[in-house]
Amino acid sequence: MSLARQNPGRAITLKLGSVFLFVVMASLIKAASVEVPPGEAVFFRSFFAIPVIVAWLAWRGDLATGLRTVHPMGHVWRGVIGSTAMGLGFAGLAILPLTEVKAIGYAMPIFVVVLALIFLNERIRLVRIGAVGMGLAGVLVILWPRLSAFSGENNDPALTIGALIVLAGAFCAAMAQVLVRKLVETEETSAIVFWFSVTASSLSLLSLPFGWVVPSYGVAGMLVMAGLIGGVGQILLTSAYRYGDASIIAPFEYASILFAVVIGLVFFEETPARTTLAGAALVIAAGGLIIWRERQLKLRRGRARHVVTRYG
């Protein structure tokens, strides 16, 4: 990234804006889940993001780039996995407190490290192995009260199922992220953003025979707003990476736990469990360690390239 384009303050502001909007979007989906099934929510979230993204691409003069693709099947597979992740996450929102869903979702970067080792042959050294272990321990702390339902303690088995659904969604989201890492080798970011919304909208229609309903005006409004807000959030997130490195921006993803706690308390009367907050702290620490390690490796690669340029 050119130094002239770097503006860490703007990048962080855009990132925080996107994080807040995604939490608001999740809150709207959670509120709408009393009427509509997850597949229908995925459709509204994806379909109504498309006009926002198209308008943004047209404003930037990138509309042609956003429509152009070299590997259409790559977008299809990313759409299948990403839509599944979204559907599982929305299903979890209907069952679990907002803060708990966000906390479990923090497992996604941990899964990415493991999947990158398997599918991308990325090397994992001791620091990242330790971070993965710490992150998984944090996830177990979050899940433990829900898993206790299987041991006969006083707990609702539906909450256990909800927690496992969200965890499965985080795993699918990690798989989608690995696919994105492959797509960025040949595809523009604008194309990846646009075609995911298109494929997710199309694929969600497959769930039409499984319980779609005609929502009330209020719920329909919430679903449309979720799609529009999701589109704006995606634009802010994409724009953030134009002004700052990932290693600077990524840690601010964890601000979502603060937004989720406040919104959960105010609008859903949800008080986060201590285990949720404790486990989230462990997972956040693990994610921060991975981000720090990635930054160190990037700095080393940058110095190596500098030496090759000067003396090679």
PDB file of C-alpha atoms in Angstrom:
ATOM      1  CA  MET A   1       0.000   0.000   0.000  1.00  0.00           C
ATOM      2  CA  SER A   2       1.309   3.423  -0.932  1.00  0.00           C
ATOM      3  CA  LEU A   3       2.295   5.597   2.000  1.00  0.00           C
ATOM      4  CA  ALA A   4       0.403   8.466   0.359  1.00  0.00           C
ATOM      5  CA  ARG A   5      -2.794   6.480   0.649  1.00  0.00           C
ATOM      6  CA  GLN A   6      -2.252   5.333   4.210  1.00  0.00           C
ATOM      7  CA  ASN A   7      -4.405   7.089   6.773  1.00  0.00           C
ATOM      8  CA  PRO A   8      -4.600   4.928   9.902  1.00  0.00           C
ATOM      9  CA  GLY A   9      -7.086   7.213  11.641  1.00  0.00           C
ATOM     10  CA  ARG A  10      -9.519   7.044   8.742  1.00  0.00           C
ATOM     11  CA  ALA A  11      -8.974   3.296   8.362  1.00  0.00           C
ATOM     12  CA  ILE A  12      -9.772   2.652  12.033  1.00  0.00           C
ATOM     13  CA  THR A  13     -12.832   4.914  11.895  1.00  0.00           C
ATOM     14  CA  LEU A  14     -14.160   3.084   8.842  1.00  0.00           C
ATOM     15  CA  LYS A  15     -13.470  -0.288  10.468  1.00  0.00           C
ATOM     16  CA  LEU A  16     -15.276   0.670  13.676  1.00  0.00           C
ATOM     17  CA  GLY A  17     -18.180   1.993  11.610  1.00  0.00           C
ATOM     18  CA  SER A  18     -18.431  -1.308   9.756  1.00  0.00           C
ATOM     19  CA  VAL A  19     -18.240  -3.321  12.996  1.00  0.00           C
ATOM     20  CA  PHE A  20     -21.033  -1.255  14.550  1.00  0.00           C
ATOM     21  CA  LEU A  21     -23.242  -1.591  11.466  1.00  0.00           C
ATOM     22  CA  PHE A  22     -22.751  -5.365  11.332  1.00  0.00           C
ATOM     23  CA  VAL A  23     -23.818  -5.644  14.988  1.00  0.00           C
ATOM     24  CA  VAL A  24     -26.884  -3.499  14.249  1.00  0.00           C
ATOM     25  CA  MET A  25     -27.605  -5.723  11.235  1.00  0.00           C
ATOM     26  CA  ALA A  26     -27.351  -8.847  13.419  1.00  0.00           C
ATOM     27  CA  SER A  27     -29.698  -7.234  15.936  1.00  0.00           C
ATOM     28  CA  LEU A  28     -32.293  -6.591  13.223  1.00  0.00           C
ATOM     29  CA  ILE A  29     -31.995 -10.186  12.032  1.00  0.00           C
ATOM     30  CA  LYS A  30     -32.380 -11.417  15.603  1.00  0.00           C
ATOM     31  CA  ALA A  31     -35.505  -9.315  16.090  1.00  0.00           C
ATOM     32  CA  ALA A  32     -36.952 -10.523  12.775  1.00  0.00           C
ATOM     33  CA  SER A  33     -36.211 -14.173  13.580  1.00  0.00           C
ATOM     34  CA  VAL A  34     -39.426 -14.414  15.594  1.00  0.00           C
ATOM     35  CA  GLU A  35     -41.269 -14.536  12.239  1.00  0.00           C
ATOM     36  CA  VAL A  36     -38.903 -15.535   9.443  1.00  0.00           C
ATOM     37  CA  PRO A  37     -36.602 -18.564   9.030  1.00  0.00           C
ATOM     38  CA  PRO A  38     -32.836 -18.177   8.514  1.00  0.00           C
ATOM     39  CA  GLY A  39     -32.933 -18.862   4.752  1.00  0.00           C
ATOM     40  CA  GLU A  40     -35.385 -16.027   4.193  1.00  0.00           C
ATOM     41  CA  ALA A  41     -33.255 -13.715   6.336  1.00  0.00           C
ATOM     42  CA  VAL A  42     -30.200 -14.601   4.212  1.00  0.00           C
ATOM     43  CA  PHE A  43     -32.127 -13.595   1.091  1.00  0.00           C
ATOM     44  CA  PHE A  44     -33.114 -10.184   2.452  1.00  0.00           C
ATOM     45  CA  ARG A  45     -29.626  -9.570   3.865  1.00  0.00           C
ATOM     46  CA  SER A  46     -27.961 -10.391   0.541  1.00  0.00           C
ATOM     47  CA  PHE A  47     -30.477  -9.106  -2.007  1.00  0.00           C
ATOM     48  CA  PHE A  48     -30.965  -5.645  -0.519  1.00  0.00           C
ATOM     49  CA  ALA A  49     -27.208  -5.184  -0.181  1.00  0.00           C
ATOM     50  CA  ILE A  50     -26.836  -5.443  -3.971  1.00  0.00           C
ATOM     51  CA  PRO A  51     -28.208  -1.967  -4.899  1.00  0.00           C
ATOM     52  CA  VAL A  52     -25.994  -0.367  -2.252  1.00  0.00           C
ATOM     53  CA  ILE A  53     -22.910  -2.163  -3.578  1.00  0.00           C
ATOM     54  CA  VAL A  54     -23.776  -1.427  -7.236  1.00  0.00           C
ATOM     55  CA  ALA A  55     -24.274   2.283  -6.451  1.00  0.00           C
ATOM     56  CA  TRP A  56     -20.931   2.345  -4.634  1.00  0.00           C
ATOM     57  CA  LEU A  57     -19.107   0.647  -7.508  1.00  0.00           C
ATOM     58  CA  ALA A  58     -20.699   3.015 -10.026  1.00  0.00           C
ATOM     59  CA  TRP A  59     -19.714   6.029  -7.902  1.00  0.00           C
ATOM     60  CA  ARG A  60     -16.122   4.779  -7.796  1.00  0.00           C
ATOM     61  CA  GLY A  61     -16.119   3.967 -11.506  1.00  0.00           C
ATOM     62  CA  ASP A  62     -15.473   0.294 -10.705  1.00  0.00           C
ATOM     63  CA  LEU A  63     -18.771  -1.163 -11.910  1.00  0.00           C
ATOM     64  CA  ALA A  64     -17.166  -2.973 -14.853  1.00  0.00           C
ATOM     65  CA  THR A  65     -14.480  -4.361 -12.534  1.00  0.00           C
ATOM     66  CA  GLY A  66     -17.112  -5.484 -10.054  1.00  0.00           C
ATOM     67  CA  LEU A  67     -18.898  -7.485 -12.741  1.00  0.00           C
ATOM     68  CA  ARG A  68     -15.783  -9.010 -14.294  1.00  0.00           C
ATOM     69  CA  THR A  69     -14.582 -12.395 -13.081  1.00  0.00           C
ATOM     70  CA  VAL A  70     -11.901 -14.827 -14.166  1.00  0.00           C
ATOM     71  CA  HIS A  71     -13.074 -17.789 -12.075  1.00  0.00           C
ATOM     72  CA  PRO A  72     -16.877 -17.761 -11.779  1.00  0.00           C
ATOM     73  CA  MET A  73     -16.945 -21.177 -10.085  1.00  0.00           C
ATOM     74  CA  GLY A  74     -14.703 -19.814  -7.364  1.00  0.00           C
ATOM     75  CA  HIS A  75     -17.415 -17.278  -6.563  1.00  0.00           C
ATOM     76  CA  VAL A  76     -20.057 -20.003  -6.638  1.00  0.00           C
ATOM     77  CA  TRP A  77     -18.195 -22.144  -4.109  1.00  0.00           C
ATOM     78  CA  ARG A  78     -17.483 -19.122  -1.947  1.00  0.00           C
ATOM     79  CA  GLY A  79     -21.188 -18.276  -2.185  1.00  0.00           C
ATOM     80  CA  VAL A  80     -22.238 -21.789  -1.142  1.00  0.00           C
ATOM     81  CA  ILE A  81     -19.956 -21.862   1.902  1.00  0.00           C
ATOM     82  CA  GLY A  82     -20.537 -18.210   2.803  1.00  0.00           C
ATOM     83  CA  SER A  83     -24.323 -18.522   2.520  1.00  0.00           C
ATOM     84  CA  THR A  84     -24.219 -21.597   4.726  1.00  0.00           C
ATOM     85  CA  ALA A  85     -22.169 -19.700   7.296  1.00  0.00           C
ATOM     86  CA  MET A  86     -24.616 -16.788   7.195  1.00  0.00           C
ATOM     87  CA  GLY A  87     -27.635 -19.076   7.534  1.00  0.00           C
ATOM     88  CA  LEU A  88     -26.134 -20.898  10.502  1.00  0.00           C
ATOM     89  CA  GLY A  89     -25.250 -17.605  12.158  1.00  0.00           C
ATOM     90  CA  PHE A  90     -28.769 -16.275  11.665  1.00  0.00           C
ATOM     91  CA  ALA A  91     -30.214 -19.514  13.050  1.00  0.00           C
ATOM     92  CA  GLY A  92     -28.048 -19.075  16.131  1.00  0.00           C
ATOM     93  CA  LEU A  93     -29.236 -15.492  16.585  1.00  0.00           C
ATOM     94  CA  ALA A  94     -32.789 -16.798  16.921  1.00  0.00           C
ATOM     95  CA  ILE A  95     -31.714 -19.001  19.848  1.00  0.00           C
ATOM     96  CA  LEU A  96     -28.813 -17.421  21.722  1.00  0.00           C
ATOM     97  CA  PRO A  97     -28.074 -13.996  23.217  1.00  0.00           C
ATOM     98  CA  LEU A  98     -26.464 -11.544  20.787  1.00  0.00           C
ATOM     99  CA  THR A  99     -23.244 -11.263  22.810  1.00  0.00           C
ATOM    100  CA  GLU A 100     -22.788 -15.029  22.939  1.00  0.00           C
ATOM    101  CA  VAL A 101     -23.231 -15.350  19.176  1.00  0.00           C
ATOM    102  CA  LYS A 102     -20.575 -12.688  18.610  1.00  0.00           C
ATOM    103  CA  ALA A 103     -18.210 -14.307  21.113  1.00  0.00           C
ATOM    104  CA  ILE A 104     -18.479 -17.753  19.512  1.00  0.00           C
ATOM    105  CA  GLY A 105     -18.000 -16.156  16.103  1.00  0.00           C
ATOM    106  CA  TYR A 106     -14.546 -15.018  17.218  1.00  0.00           C
ATOM    107  CA  ALA A 107     -13.455 -18.614  16.669  1.00  0.00           C
ATOM    108  CA  MET A 108     -13.424 -17.932  12.921  1.00  0.00           C
ATOM    109  CA  PRO A 109      -9.829 -16.568  12.687  1.00  0.00           C
ATOM    110  CA  ILE A 110      -8.633 -19.539  14.747  1.00  0.00           C
ATOM    111  CA  PHE A 111     -10.222 -21.947  12.283  1.00  0.00           C
ATOM    112  CA  VAL A 112      -8.715 -19.971   9.381  1.00  0.00           C
ATOM    113  CA  VAL A 113      -5.204 -20.700  10.662  1.00  0.00           C
ATOM    114  CA  VAL A 114      -5.909 -24.439  10.795  1.00  0.00           C
ATOM    115  CA  LEU A 115      -7.653 -24.547   7.400  1.00  0.00           C
ATOM    116  CA  ALA A 116      -4.888 -22.493   5.778  1.00  0.00           C
ATOM    117  CA  LEU A 117      -2.419 -25.141   6.949  1.00  0.00           C
ATOM    118  CA  ILE A 118      -4.528 -27.908   5.402  1.00  0.00           C
ATOM    119  CA  PHE A 119      -5.632 -26.323   2.125  1.00  0.00           C
ATOM    120  CA  LEU A 120      -3.106 -23.551   1.423  1.00  0.00           C
ATOM    121  CA  ASN A 121       0.000 -25.291   2.821  1.00  0.00           C
ATOM    122  CA  GLU A 122       0.756 -22.279   4.997  1.00  0.00           C
ATOM    123  CA  ARG A 123       3.384 -22.872   7.641  1.00  0.00           C
ATOM    124  CA  ILE A 124       2.302 -22.643  11.278  1.00  0.00           C
ATOM    125  CA  ARG A 125       5.058 -21.962  13.771  1.00  0.00           C
ATOM    126  CA  LEU A 126       5.052 -22.148  17.545  1.00  0.00           C
ATOM    127  CA  VAL A 127       3.478 -18.738  18.182  1.00  0.00           C
ATOM    128  CA  ARG A 128       0.445 -19.441  16.016  1.00  0.00           C
ATOM    129  CA  ILE A 129       0.121 -22.982  17.400  1.00  0.00           C
ATOM    130  CA  GLY A 130      -0.041 -21.475  20.882  1.00  0.00           C
ATOM    131  CA  ALA A 131      -2.574 -18.881  19.694  1.00  0.00           C
ATOM    132  CA  VAL A 132      -4.777 -21.584  18.190  1.00  0.00           C
ATOM    133  CA  GLY A 133      -4.662 -23.545  21.443  1.00  0.00           C
ATOM    134  CA  MET A 134      -5.532 -20.446  23.470  1.00  0.00           C
ATOM    135  CA  GLY A 135      -8.377 -19.578  21.105  1.00  0.00           C
ATOM    136  CA  LEU A 136      -9.860 -23.051  21.235  1.00  0.00           C
ATOM    137  CA  ALA A 137      -9.657 -22.979  25.031  1.00  0.00           C
ATOM    138  CA  GLY A 138     -11.582 -19.704  24.988  1.00  0.00           C
ATOM    139  CA  VAL A 139     -14.245 -21.202  22.727  1.00  0.00           C
ATOM    140  CA  LEU A 140     -14.570 -24.145  25.122  1.00  0.00           C
ATOM    141  CA  VAL A 141     -15.049 -21.735  28.054  1.00  0.00           C
ATOM    142  CA  ILE A 142     -17.857 -19.990  26.139  1.00  0.00           C
ATOM    143  CA  LEU A 143     -19.496 -23.264  25.157  1.00  0.00           C
ATOM    144  CA  TRP A 144     -19.096 -25.090  28.466  1.00  0.00           C
ATOM    145  CA  PRO A 145     -22.369 -23.925  30.076  1.00  0.00           C
ATOM    146  CA  ARG A 146     -24.201 -25.018  26.922  1.00  0.00           C
ATOM    147  CA  LEU A 147     -22.410 -28.359  26.689  1.00  0.00           C
ATOM    148  CA  SER A 148     -23.395 -29.085  30.280  1.00  0.00           C
ATOM    149  CA  ALA A 149     -26.916 -29.731  28.967  1.00  0.00           C
ATOM    150  CA  PHE A 150     -25.636 -33.110  27.802  1.00  0.00           C
ATOM    151  CA  SER A 151     -24.475 -33.941  31.326  1.00  0.00           C
ATOM    152  CA  GLY A 152     -27.958 -33.574  32.797  1.00  0.00           C
ATOM    153  CA  GLU A 153     -27.511 -30.183  34.474  1.00  0.00           C
ATOM    154  CA  ASN A 154     -30.353 -27.668  34.411  1.00  0.00           C
ATOM    155  CA  ASN A 155     -29.982 -26.242  30.923  1.00  0.00           C
ATOM    156  CA  ASP A 156     -32.094 -25.953  27.801  1.00  0.00           C
ATOM    157  CA  PRO A 157     -30.866 -28.397  25.130  1.00  0.00           C
ATOM    158  CA  ALA A 158     -32.034 -25.895  22.493  1.00  0.00           C
ATOM    159  CA  LEU A 159     -29.372 -23.477  23.728  1.00  0.00           C
ATOM    160  CA  THR A 160     -26.738 -26.195  23.349  1.00  0.00           C
ATOM    161  CA  ILE A 161     -27.872 -26.847  19.797  1.00  0.00           C
ATOM    162  CA  GLY A 162     -27.835 -23.093  19.133  1.00  0.00           C
ATOM    163  CA  ALA A 163     -24.248 -22.789  20.365  1.00  0.00           C
ATOM    164  CA  LEU A 164     -23.116 -25.690  18.175  1.00  0.00           C
ATOM    165  CA  ILE A 165     -24.921 -24.151  15.186  1.00  0.00           C
ATOM    166  CA  VAL A 166     -23.087 -20.856  15.668  1.00  0.00           C
ATOM    167  CA  LEU A 167     -19.771 -22.703  16.049  1.00  0.00           C
ATOM    168  CA  ALA A 168     -20.472 -24.575  12.793  1.00  0.00           C
ATOM    169  CA  GLY A 169     -21.237 -21.223  11.190  1.00  0.00           C
ATOM    170  CA  ALA A 170     -17.888 -19.853  12.356  1.00  0.00           C
ATOM    171  CA  PHE A 171     -16.157 -22.877  10.837  1.00  0.00           C
ATOM    172  CA  CYS A 172     -17.966 -22.353   7.520  1.00  0.00           C
ATOM    173  CA  ALA A 173     -17.063 -18.661   7.617  1.00  0.00           C
ATOM    174  CA  ALA A 174     -13.422 -19.673   8.038  1.00  0.00           C
ATOM    175  CA  MET A 175     -13.692 -21.968   5.019  1.00  0.00           C
ATOM    176  CA  ALA A 176     -15.185 -19.075   3.045  1.00  0.00           C
ATOM    177  CA  GLN A 177     -12.268 -16.890   4.128  1.00  0.00           C
ATOM    178  CA  VAL A 178      -9.797 -19.468   2.842  1.00  0.00           C
ATOM    179  CA  LEU A 179     -11.636 -19.465  -0.495  1.00  0.00           C
ATOM    180  CA  VAL A 180     -11.409 -15.671  -0.564  1.00  0.00           C
ATOM    181  CA  ARG A 181      -7.640 -15.924  -0.053  1.00  0.00           C
ATOM    182  CA  LYS A 182      -7.513 -17.952  -3.249  1.00  0.00           C
ATOM    183  CA  LEU A 183      -9.896 -15.642  -5.115  1.00  0.00           C
ATOM    184  CA  VAL A 184      -7.890 -12.488  -4.407  1.00  0.00           C
ATOM    185  CA  GLU A 185      -5.050 -13.958  -6.449  1.00  0.00           C
ATOM    186  CA  THR A 186      -7.065 -13.368  -9.639  1.00  0.00           C
ATOM    187  CA  GLU A 187     -10.184 -11.367  -8.671  1.00  0.00           C
ATOM    188  CA  GLU A 188     -10.717  -7.746  -7.661  1.00  0.00           C
ATOM    189  CA  THR A 189     -12.135  -7.105  -4.200  1.00  0.00           C
ATOM    190  CA  SER A 190     -15.122  -5.321  -5.747  1.00  0.00           C
ATOM    191  CA  ALA A 191     -15.925  -8.438  -7.789  1.00  0.00           C
ATOM    192  CA  ILE A 192     -15.709 -10.664  -4.717  1.00  0.00           C
ATOM    193  CA  VAL A 193     -18.071  -8.390  -2.771  1.00  0.00           C
ATOM    194  CA  PHE A 194     -20.578  -8.066  -5.624  1.00  0.00           C
ATOM    195  CA  TRP A 195     -20.746 -11.701  -6.666  1.00  0.00           C
ATOM    196  CA  PHE A 196     -21.073 -12.949  -3.113  1.00  0.00           C
ATOM    197  CA  SER A 197     -24.240 -10.883  -2.669  1.00  0.00           C
ATOM    198  CA  VAL A 198     -25.582 -12.185  -5.988  1.00  0.00           C
ATOM    199  CA  THR A 199     -24.784 -15.842  -5.299  1.00  0.00           C
ATOM    200  CA  ALA A 200     -26.009 -15.691  -1.697  1.00  0.00           C
ATOM    201  CA  SER A 201     -29.303 -14.148  -2.834  1.00  0.00           C
ATOM    202  CA  SER A 202     -29.750 -16.841  -5.472  1.00  0.00           C
ATOM    203  CA  LEU A 203     -28.754 -19.752  -3.251  1.00  0.00           C
ATOM    204  CA  SER A 204     -31.001 -18.621  -0.408  1.00  0.00           C
ATOM    205  CA  LEU A 205     -34.006 -19.120  -2.721  1.00  0.00           C
ATOM    206  CA  LEU A 206     -33.370 -22.863  -2.452  1.00  0.00           C
ATOM    207  CA  SER A 207     -34.736 -22.634   1.092  1.00  0.00           C
ATOM    208  CA  LEU A 208     -38.029 -21.184  -0.164  1.00  0.00           C
ATOM    209  CA  PRO A 209     -39.971 -24.478   0.249  1.00  0.00           C
ATOM    210  CA  PHE A 210     -38.774 -24.814   3.860  1.00  0.00           C
ATOM    211  CA  GLY A 211     -40.950 -22.419   5.791  1.00  0.00           C
ATOM    212  CA  TRP A 212     -40.712 -18.985   4.166  1.00  0.00           C
ATOM    213  CA  VAL A 213     -43.501 -16.666   5.331  1.00  0.00           C
ATOM    214  CA  VAL A 214     -44.942 -13.312   4.311  1.00  0.00           C
ATOM    215  CA  PRO A 215     -43.526 -11.093   7.083  1.00  0.00           C
ATOM    216  CA  SER A 216     -45.447  -8.316   8.764  1.00  0.00           C
ATOM    217  CA  TYR A 217     -44.670  -4.773   7.653  1.00  0.00           C
ATOM    218  CA  GLY A 218     -42.500  -4.150  10.685  1.00  0.00           C
ATOM    219  CA  VAL A 219     -40.438  -7.307  10.256  1.00  0.00           C
ATOM    220  CA  ALA A 220     -40.154  -6.762   6.490  1.00  0.00           C
ATOM    221  CA  GLY A 221     -38.820  -3.278   7.210  1.00  0.00           C
ATOM    222  CA  MET A 222     -36.242  -4.693   9.614  1.00  0.00           C
ATOM    223  CA  LEU A 223     -35.105  -7.255   7.031  1.00  0.00           C
ATOM    224  CA  VAL A 224     -34.768  -4.643   4.286  1.00  0.00           C
ATOM    225  CA  MET A 225     -32.837  -2.393   6.667  1.00  0.00           C
ATOM    226  CA  ALA A 226     -30.576  -5.319   7.564  1.00  0.00           C
ATOM    227  CA  GLY A 227     -29.723  -5.762   3.888  1.00  0.00           C
ATOM    228  CA  LEU A 228     -29.084  -2.062   3.295  1.00  0.00           C
ATOM    229  CA  ILE A 229     -27.037  -1.710   6.489  1.00  0.00           C
ATOM    230  CA  GLY A 230     -25.081  -4.869   5.616  1.00  0.00           C
ATOM    231  CA  GLY A 231     -24.247  -3.369   2.221  1.00  0.00           C
ATOM    232  CA  VAL A 232     -23.053  -0.114   3.777  1.00  0.00           C
ATOM    233  CA  GLY A 233     -21.067  -2.057   6.374  1.00  0.00           C
ATOM    234  CA  GLN A 234     -19.349  -4.043   3.634  1.00  0.00           C
ATOM    235  CA  ILE A 235     -18.441  -0.812   1.825  1.00  0.00           C
ATOM    236  CA  LEU A 236     -16.978   0.705   4.990  1.00  0.00           C
ATOM    237  CA  LEU A 237     -15.009  -2.476   5.659  1.00  0.00           C
ATOM    238  CA  THR A 238     -13.638  -2.614   2.112  1.00  0.00           C
ATOM    239  CA  SER A 239     -12.778   1.089   2.216  1.00  0.00           C
ATOM    240  CA  ALA A 240     -10.963   0.681   5.537  1.00  0.00           C
ATOM    241  CA  TYR A 241      -8.408  -1.608   3.908  1.00  0.00           C
ATOM    242  CA  ARG A 242      -7.661   1.087   1.315  1.00  0.00           C
ATOM    243  CA  TYR A 243      -6.283   3.355   4.038  1.00  0.00           C
ATOM    244  CA  GLY A 244      -4.557   1.004   6.469  1.00  0.00           C
ATOM    245  CA  ASP A 245      -2.862  -2.370   6.727  1.00  0.00           C
ATOM    246  CA  ALA A 246      -4.839  -5.359   7.963  1.00  0.00           C
ATOM    247  CA  SER A 247      -2.566  -5.667  10.992  1.00  0.00           C
ATOM    248  CA  ILE A 248      -3.668  -2.196  12.121  1.00  0.00           C
ATOM    249  CA  ILE A 249      -7.359  -2.586  11.364  1.00  0.00           C
ATOM    250  CA  ALA A 250      -8.109  -6.202  12.284  1.00  0.00           C
ATOM    251  CA  PRO A 251      -7.924  -5.852  16.109  1.00  0.00           C
ATOM    252  CA  PHE A 252     -10.835  -3.404  16.053  1.00  0.00           C
ATOM    253  CA  GLU A 253     -13.117  -6.251  14.981  1.00  0.00           C
ATOM    254  CA  TYR A 254     -13.252  -7.161  18.654  1.00  0.00           C
ATOM    255  CA  ALA A 255     -15.069  -3.912  19.444  1.00  0.00           C
ATOM    256  CA  SER A 256     -18.158  -5.812  18.307  1.00  0.00           C
ATOM    257  CA  ILE A 257     -18.370  -7.478  21.735  1.00  0.00           C
ATOM    258  CA  LEU A 258     -18.837  -4.061  23.349  1.00  0.00           C
ATOM    259  CA  PHE A 259     -21.511  -3.039  20.851  1.00  0.00           C
ATOM    260  CA  ALA A 260     -23.231  -6.407  21.263  1.00  0.00           C
ATOM    261  CA  VAL A 261     -23.268  -6.129  25.071  1.00  0.00           C
ATOM    262  CA  VAL A 262     -24.854  -2.659  24.953  1.00  0.00           C
ATOM    263  CA  ILE A 263     -27.423  -3.508  22.273  1.00  0.00           C
ATOM    264  CA  GLY A 264     -28.219  -6.820  23.957  1.00  0.00           C
ATOM    265  CA  LEU A 265     -28.850  -5.113  27.286  1.00  0.00           C
ATOM    266  CA  VAL A 266     -30.898  -2.215  25.896  1.00  0.00           C
ATOM    267  CA  PHE A 267     -33.008  -3.898  23.236  1.00  0.00           C
ATOM    268  CA  PHE A 268     -33.133  -7.596  24.197  1.00  0.00           C
ATOM    269  CA  GLU A 269     -32.661  -7.377  27.987  1.00  0.00           C
ATOM    270  CA  GLU A 270     -29.773  -9.843  27.726  1.00  0.00           C
ATOM    271  CA  THR A 271     -27.076  -9.883  30.395  1.00  0.00           C
ATOM    272  CA  PRO A 272     -23.903 -11.598  29.133  1.00  0.00           C
ATOM    273  CA  ALA A 273     -22.725 -14.578  31.146  1.00  0.00           C
ATOM    274  CA  ARG A 274     -19.351 -14.383  32.869  1.00  0.00           C
ATOM    275  CA  THR A 275     -18.180 -17.440  30.964  1.00  0.00           C
ATOM    276  CA  THR A 276     -19.054 -15.701  27.688  1.00  0.00           C
ATOM    277  CA  LEU A 277     -16.977 -12.650  28.567  1.00  0.00           C
ATOM    278  CA  ALA A 278     -14.097 -14.716  29.980  1.00  0.00           C
ATOM    279  CA  GLY A 279     -13.997 -17.003  26.962  1.00  0.00           C
ATOM    280  CA  ALA A 280     -14.269 -14.028  24.606  1.00  0.00           C
ATOM    281  CA  ALA A 281     -11.257 -12.444  26.349  1.00  0.00           C
ATOM    282  CA  LEU A 282      -9.199 -15.589  25.699  1.00  0.00           C
ATOM    283  CA  VAL A 283     -10.260 -15.776  22.058  1.00  0.00           C
ATOM    284  CA  ILE A 284      -9.571 -12.065  21.559  1.00  0.00           C
ATOM    285  CA  ALA A 285      -6.102 -12.506  23.072  1.00  0.00           C
ATOM    286  CA  ALA A 286      -5.447 -15.417  20.724  1.00  0.00           C
ATOM    287  CA  GLY A 287      -6.683 -13.426  17.726  1.00  0.00           C
ATOM    288  CA  GLY A 288      -4.504 -10.496  18.747  1.00  0.00           C
ATOM    289  CA  LEU A 289      -1.507 -12.803  18.971  1.00  0.00           C
ATOM    290  CA  ILE A 290      -2.160 -14.118  15.466  1.00  0.00           C
ATOM    291  CA  ILE A 291      -2.515 -10.558  14.120  1.00  0.00           C
ATOM    292  CA  TRP A 292       0.726  -9.528  15.830  1.00  0.00           C
ATOM    293  CA  ARG A 293       2.511 -12.558  14.368  1.00  0.00           C
ATOM    294  CA  GLU A 294       1.221 -11.772  10.873  1.00  0.00           C
ATOM    295  CA  ARG A 295       2.497  -8.210  11.221  1.00  0.00           C
ATOM    296  CA  GLN A 296       5.945  -9.406  12.309  1.00  0.00           C
ATOM    297  CA  LEU A 297       6.165 -11.785   9.350  1.00  0.00           C
ATOM    298  CA  LYS A 298       5.061  -9.047   6.969  1.00  0.00           C
ATOM    299  CA  LEU A 299       7.748  -6.713   8.321  1.00  0.00           C
ATOM    300  CA  ARG A 300      10.367  -9.449   7.841  1.00  0.00           C
ATOM    301  CA  ARG A 301       9.229 -10.097   4.278  1.00  0.00           C
ATOM    302  CA  GLY A 302       9.306  -6.363   3.601  1.00  0.00           C
ATOM    303  CA  ARG A 303      12.898  -6.099   4.860  1.00  0.00           C
ATOM    304  CA  ALA A 304      13.884  -9.113   2.761  1.00  0.00           C
ATOM    305  CA  ARG A 305      12.386  -7.566  -0.375  1.00  0.00           C
ATOM    306  CA  HIS A 306      14.192  -4.306   0.431  1.00  0.00           C
ATOM    307  CA  VAL A 307      17.534  -6.145   0.641  1.00  0.00           C
ATOM    308  CA  VAL A 308      16.886  -7.957  -2.635  1.00  0.00           C
ATOM    309  CA  THR A 309      15.962  -4.686  -4.321  1.00  0.00           C
ATOM    310  CA  ARG A 310      19.092  -2.934  -3.129  1.00  0.00           C
ATOM    311  CA  TYR A 311      21.649  -5.738  -3.381  1.00  0.00           C
ATOM    312  CA  GLY A 312      20.083  -8.511  -5.474  1.00  0.00           C
TER     313      GLY A 312
END
